[in-house]
Structures are given as structure tokens and as C-alpha cells.
Amino acid sequence: MVNLELSFRFLSPVTRPGMPIHLDAVLLYANIDAGMPEAEARALLDEAVDATGEGESRVYCASALLFDVELPFTRFATQKLSTLEYALAIHEGAVRANINSQVDCERGTLKGRMAFIPMMWAPTAKAWLRCKSPEALNALLTNVQYVGKYSNNGYGQVASIEPVEAADPEAWQRRVLPFEVDGAAQLRATTAPPYWDRTKARNAFMHP
């Protein structure tokens, strides 16, 4: 077991998140997006990163990303849907939509529109974890090329990730936790990936 600090360096702006970006989620979904089956990606994550607790209180010993500098700004982008592609997605069950008769992306609720995207220029970030297998961790890191939303547009592009031994063995607790720590703020949040699933939110604590 080794306590590690990961230093991220970015080549492009990062989408400003509405919630913390947890390292375990970055490792997991980068590999799923690269084509690794989810079960295999989760098994590799369990091999690489230690976890503590049982059941709903189980949490990966991996912090959220802490950005060294955050310079906020905004971008606007056009969201335009293809009627045929959207209809096929609904038919195949990839998209759920309350549409009674027909799909029309030229007017109505599916019409193309301008999207407001909060961004930030954050050249570097750090994250901490308790690593069980450096070999498994290196395998996961190989596919981490982007962080955050809109990676298809080039946002959040990762230039490098450098691991060093962490000075503080408890630094991984800088994340949403299912248990209380000194000075932590209480909130409602999801404590395991996928963190965006608000249906699994519970009483949690955020490390200062």
C-alpha cells in the first residue's frame, strides 16, 4: 500500500463542475469511454485503489481533484439535434423522451439552441489516493486523456499526470465522504460512482 499524490497538467480549459470531480470516477469512466467493459474497469479500479467501509458506507480512498488556480469564464455552444439520429436513439432505448407521436428537431422542445457552458482555465490540479497496485493504477491512467464534460470538443485535455509519494496519508479524504471528519460540512450527495446519480444521494460530509 502506498499513498500517492497525482499532479495533473492540462492543455485546454476545463468545464467548471457543479460538484467535485472525484479521482475514482475519472479513472473509471475514462477507461469505460476507451472501450473497456464496465465490469472489467471496476475490477481494475478495485485492484488499484484502496477502499474503506462496507455497503453504502464504502468509499474509495481517492480524493477529488483540487485545482491550483481557477480562472472562470463562459462559452456558448450551439446544440443541434438530428431528427433521424434522435428518433433512432429513442427507439433503441438510449434516450428517454416523452414524445407521443413524432420527433421534430426543427421546432419545439428539441429545436437547436445556444447552450451556456461555465468553463475555467485551470492549468494544474492535484489528487491523492491510497494505492494498492501501482501496476493497475498505471493501466488505468493510460486512458485518462480528458477531465470533465465536453471532452469531444477538446475541453479538459490532459497533458501529463505525474505520481509522487504523498506527504499526508489522509489527504485522500479531500472528497465527499459517507462519514464525518473533523471540520467537515454536512450535505446531501452521492458518495460512490456514478456521482451524478442524485437518486443515490445520502447524508454525507465534505472535507474542508
C-alpha positions as a Markdown table, in Angstrom:
| # | Residue | x | y | z |
|---|---|---|---|---|
| 1 | Met | 0.0 | 0.0 | 0.0 |
| 2 | Val | 1.4 | 3.4 | -0.9 |
| 3 | Asn | -0.1 | 6.9 | -0.5 |
| 4 | Leu | 0.3 | 8.9 | -3.8 |
| 5 | Glu | -0.2 | 12.4 | -4.9 |
| 6 | Leu | -1.1 | 12.8 | -8.6 |
| 7 | Ser | -0.3 | 16.1 | -10.4 |
| 8 | Phe | -2.4 | 16.8 | -13.5 |
| 9 | Arg | -1.4 | 19.3 | -16.1 |
| 10 | Phe | -4.0 | 20.5 | -18.7 |
| 11 | Leu | -3.7 | 21.7 | -22.2 |
| 12 | Ser | -7.2 | 23.2 | -22.5 |
| 13 | Pro | -9.8 | 24.8 | -20.3 |
| 14 | Val | -11.9 | 22.5 | -18.1 |
| 15 | Thr | -15.7 | 22.6 | -17.8 |
| 16 | Arg | -16.5 | 24.1 | -14.4 |
| 17 | Pro | -18.2 | 21.3 | -12.5 |
| 18 | Gly | -21.3 | 21.6 | -10.4 |
| 19 | Met | -19.9 | 19.0 | -8.0 |
| 20 | Pro | -16.4 | 17.8 | -7.1 |
| 21 | Ile | -14.6 | 15.7 | -9.8 |
| 22 | His | -13.5 | 12.6 | -7.9 |
| 23 | Leu | -10.4 | 10.8 | -9.0 |
| 24 | Asp | -12.0 | 7.3 | -8.8 |
| 25 | Ala | -14.7 | 8.4 | -11.2 |
| 26 | Val | -12.1 | 9.9 | -13.6 |
| 27 | Leu | -10.2 | 6.6 | -13.6 |
| 28 | Leu | -13.3 | 4.5 | -14.0 |
| 29 | Tyr | -15.1 | 6.4 | -16.8 |
| 30 | Ala | -12.0 | 7.2 | -18.8 |
| 31 | Asn | -11.4 | 3.5 | -19.3 |
| 32 | Ile | -15.1 | 2.8 | -20.0 |
| 33 | Asp | -15.1 | 5.5 | -22.6 |
| 34 | Ala | -11.9 | 4.0 | -24.1 |
| 35 | Gly | -13.9 | 0.8 | -24.7 |
| 36 | Met | -13.1 | -1.3 | -21.6 |
| 37 | Pro | -16.2 | -3.2 | -20.3 |
| 38 | Glu | -17.6 | -1.6 | -17.2 |
| 39 | Ala | -17.2 | -4.8 | -15.1 |
| 40 | Glu | -13.5 | -5.0 | -16.1 |
| 41 | Ala | -12.9 | -1.3 | -15.4 |
| 42 | Arg | -14.5 | -1.6 | -12.0 |
| 43 | Ala | -12.4 | -4.7 | -11.2 |
| 44 | Leu | -9.2 | -2.8 | -12.2 |
| 45 | Leu | -10.2 | 0.2 | -10.1 |
| 46 | Asp | -10.7 | -2.1 | -7.1 |
| 47 | Glu | -7.3 | -3.6 | -7.7 |
| 48 | Ala | -5.6 | -0.2 | -8.0 |
| 49 | Val | -7.4 | 1.9 | -5.3 |
| 50 | Asp | -8.0 | 1.0 | -1.7 |
| 51 | Ala | -11.5 | 1.4 | -0.2 |
| 52 | Thr | -12.8 | 1.7 | 3.3 |
| 53 | Gly | -16.2 | 1.0 | 4.8 |
| 54 | Glu | -18.9 | -1.5 | 3.9 |
| 55 | Gly | -22.2 | -1.4 | 2.0 |
| 56 | Glu | -23.5 | 2.2 | 1.5 |
| 57 | Ser | -20.6 | 3.5 | 3.6 |
| 58 | Arg | -18.0 | 2.1 | 1.3 |
| 59 | Val | -15.8 | 4.8 | -0.3 |
| 60 | Tyr | -12.7 | 4.7 | -2.5 |
| 61 | Cys | -9.6 | 6.2 | -0.8 |
| 62 | Ala | -9.3 | 8.7 | -3.6 |
| 63 | Ser | -9.7 | 12.5 | -3.3 |
| 64 | Ala | -11.5 | 14.9 | -5.6 |
| 65 | Leu | -9.3 | 16.9 | -8.0 |
| 66 | Leu | -8.2 | 20.2 | -6.4 |
| 67 | Phe | -7.3 | 22.8 | -9.0 |
| 68 | Asp | -4.4 | 25.0 | -8.1 |
| 69 | Val | -5.8 | 28.0 | -10.0 |
| 70 | Glu | -9.4 | 28.6 | -11.2 |
| 71 | Leu | -9.9 | 31.4 | -13.7 |
| 72 | Pro | -13.7 | 31.2 | -14.6 |
| 73 | Phe | -15.2 | 32.3 | -17.9 |
| 74 | Thr | -18.1 | 31.2 | -20.1 |
| 75 | Arg | -18.6 | 29.7 | -23.5 |
| 76 | Phe | -21.7 | 29.5 | -25.7 |
| 77 | Ala | -22.2 | 26.5 | -28.0 |
| 78 | Thr | -25.0 | 25.5 | -30.4 |
| 79 | Gln | -26.8 | 22.3 | -29.5 |
| 80 | Lys | -28.4 | 21.0 | -32.7 |
| 81 | Leu | -30.1 | 17.6 | -32.9 |
| 82 | Ser | -30.6 | 15.3 | -35.9 |
| 83 | Thr | -34.2 | 14.2 | -36.2 |
| 84 | Leu | -33.2 | 10.8 | -37.6 |
| 85 | Glu | -30.5 | 10.1 | -35.0 |
| 86 | Tyr | -32.6 | 11.3 | -32.1 |
| 87 | Ala | -35.5 | 9.1 | -33.2 |
| 88 | Leu | -33.3 | 6.1 | -33.6 |
| 89 | Ala | -31.8 | 6.7 | -30.1 |
| 90 | Ile | -35.3 | 6.8 | -28.6 |
| 91 | His | -36.3 | 3.6 | -30.5 |
| 92 | Glu | -33.2 | 1.8 | -29.3 |
| 93 | Gly | -33.7 | 2.9 | -25.7 |
| 94 | Ala | -30.6 | 5.0 | -25.5 |
| 95 | Val | -32.6 | 8.2 | -24.9 |
| 96 | Arg | -35.8 | 8.5 | -22.8 |
| 97 | Ala | -38.2 | 11.2 | -24.1 |
| 98 | Asn | -41.9 | 12.0 | -23.5 |
| 99 | Ile | -42.8 | 12.2 | -27.2 |
| 100 | Asn | -46.3 | 11.0 | -28.2 |
| 101 | Ser | -46.2 | 11.0 | -32.0 |
| 102 | Gln | -43.2 | 12.3 | -33.8 |
| 103 | Val | -39.7 | 13.6 | -33.3 |
| 104 | Asp | -39.1 | 17.1 | -34.7 |
| 105 | Cys | -35.7 | 18.7 | -34.2 |
| 106 | Glu | -36.6 | 21.8 | -36.3 |
| 107 | Arg | -39.1 | 23.3 | -33.9 |
| 108 | Gly | -40.5 | 22.7 | -30.4 |
| 109 | Thr | -38.6 | 21.4 | -27.4 |
| 110 | Leu | -36.0 | 19.6 | -29.4 |
| 111 | Lys | -35.1 | 22.6 | -31.6 |
| 112 | Gly | -31.4 | 23.6 | -31.6 |
| 113 | Arg | -30.4 | 26.2 | -29.2 |
| 114 | Met | -27.5 | 28.0 | -27.6 |
| 115 | Ala | -26.0 | 26.4 | -24.6 |
| 116 | Phe | -24.4 | 28.3 | -21.7 |
| 117 | Ile | -21.2 | 26.4 | -20.6 |
| 118 | Pro | -19.4 | 27.5 | -17.5 |
| 119 | Met | -15.6 | 27.0 | -18.0 |
| 120 | Met | -12.4 | 27.6 | -16.1 |
| 121 | Trp | -8.8 | 27.8 | -17.1 |
| 122 | Ala | -7.0 | 25.6 | -14.6 |
| 123 | Pro | -3.5 | 24.7 | -15.8 |
| 124 | Thr | -2.9 | 22.2 | -13.0 |
| 125 | Ala | -4.7 | 20.1 | -10.4 |
| 126 | Lys | -3.7 | 17.6 | -7.7 |
| 127 | Ala | -5.4 | 14.4 | -6.3 |
| 128 | Trp | -4.5 | 11.9 | -3.7 |
| 129 | Leu | -5.2 | 8.2 | -3.2 |
| 130 | Arg | -4.2 | 5.2 | -1.3 |
| 131 | Cys | -2.9 | 2.8 | -4.0 |
| 132 | Lys | -2.9 | -1.0 | -3.6 |
| 133 | Ser | -1.3 | -1.8 | -7.0 |
| 134 | Pro | 0.9 | 0.8 | -8.9 |
| 135 | Glu | 0.7 | -1.5 | -12.0 |
| 136 | Ala | -3.1 | -1.5 | -12.0 |
| 137 | Leu | -3.1 | 2.3 | -11.4 |
| 138 | Asn | -0.7 | 2.8 | -14.4 |
| 139 | Ala | -3.0 | 0.8 | -16.6 |
| 140 | Leu | -6.0 | 3.0 | -15.6 |
| 141 | Leu | -4.0 | 6.2 | -16.1 |
| 142 | Thr | -3.1 | 5.2 | -19.6 |
| 143 | Asn | -6.6 | 6.1 | -20.8 |
| 144 | Val | -7.1 | 9.3 | -18.8 |
| 145 | Gln | -6.9 | 11.8 | -21.7 |
| 146 | Tyr | -9.6 | 14.3 | -20.6 |
| 147 | Val | -11.2 | 15.5 | -17.4 |
| 148 | Gly | -14.7 | 17.0 | -17.2 |
| 149 | Lys | -17.6 | 17.5 | -19.6 |
| 150 | Tyr | -17.4 | 18.3 | -23.4 |
| 151 | Ser | -14.2 | 16.3 | -23.9 |
| 152 | Asn | -15.4 | 15.7 | -27.5 |
| 153 | Asn | -14.9 | 19.5 | -28.1 |
| 154 | Gly | -11.3 | 19.3 | -26.7 |
| 155 | Tyr | -12.0 | 20.7 | -23.2 |
| 156 | Gly | -10.1 | 19.3 | -20.2 |
| 157 | Gln | -7.3 | 17.7 | -22.3 |
| 158 | Val | -4.7 | 16.2 | -20.0 |
| 159 | Ala | -1.1 | 16.8 | -20.9 |
| 160 | Ser | 0.5 | 14.7 | -18.2 |
| 161 | Ile | -0.1 | 13.0 | -14.8 |
| 162 | Glu | 2.8 | 12.7 | -12.5 |
| 163 | Pro | 2.6 | 10.5 | -9.4 |
| 164 | Val | 4.8 | 11.1 | -6.3 |
| 165 | Glu | 4.6 | 9.8 | -2.8 |
| 166 | Ala | 2.1 | 11.8 | -0.7 |
| 167 | Ala | 3.3 | 13.6 | 2.4 |
| 168 | Asp | -0.1 | 13.3 | 4.1 |
| 169 | Pro | -1.5 | 9.8 | 4.3 |
| 170 | Glu | -5.0 | 11.2 | 5.0 |
| 171 | Ala | -5.0 | 13.6 | 2.0 |
| 172 | Trp | -7.3 | 11.2 | 0.1 |
| 173 | Gln | -10.1 | 12.4 | 2.4 |
| 174 | Arg | -10.4 | 15.7 | 0.5 |
| 175 | Arg | -13.6 | 14.5 | -1.1 |
| 176 | Val | -17.3 | 13.8 | -0.4 |
| 177 | Leu | -17.3 | 11.2 | 2.4 |
| 178 | Pro | -20.0 | 8.9 | 3.9 |
| 179 | Phe | -18.7 | 9.5 | 7.4 |
| 180 | Glu | -17.9 | 12.6 | 9.4 |
| 181 | Val | -14.4 | 14.0 | 9.9 |
| 182 | Asp | -13.2 | 17.0 | 12.0 |
| 183 | Gly | -14.3 | 20.3 | 10.4 |
| 184 | Ala | -16.4 | 18.7 | 7.6 |
| 185 | Ala | -19.5 | 20.3 | 6.3 |
| 186 | Gln | -22.7 | 18.2 | 6.1 |
| 187 | Leu | -24.5 | 17.9 | 2.8 |
| 188 | Arg | -26.7 | 15.6 | 0.6 |
| 189 | Ala | -24.5 | 13.9 | -2.0 |
| 190 | Thr | -23.7 | 10.6 | -3.8 |
| 191 | Thr | -20.5 | 9.1 | -2.3 |
| 192 | Ala | -19.7 | 6.4 | -5.0 |
| 193 | Pro | -19.6 | 6.5 | -8.8 |
| 194 | Pro | -21.7 | 7.5 | -10.7 |
| 195 | Tyr | -21.6 | 10.7 | -8.6 |
| 196 | Trp | -24.2 | 12.4 | -10.9 |
| 197 | Asp | -26.9 | 9.9 | -9.8 |
| 198 | Arg | -28.8 | 12.1 | -7.4 |
| 199 | Thr | -31.2 | 9.2 | -6.6 |
| 200 | Lys | -28.4 | 7.7 | -4.5 |
| 201 | Ala | -27.7 | 10.8 | -2.6 |
| 202 | Arg | -27.4 | 10.4 | 1.2 |
| 203 | Asn | -26.2 | 12.4 | 4.2 |
| 204 | Ala | -22.5 | 13.0 | 3.5 |
| 205 | Phe | -19.7 | 15.2 | 4.6 |
| 206 | Met | -17.3 | 17.3 | 2.6 |
| 207 | His | -13.7 | 17.6 | 3.8 |
| 208 | Pro | -12.6 | 21.2 | 4.1 |
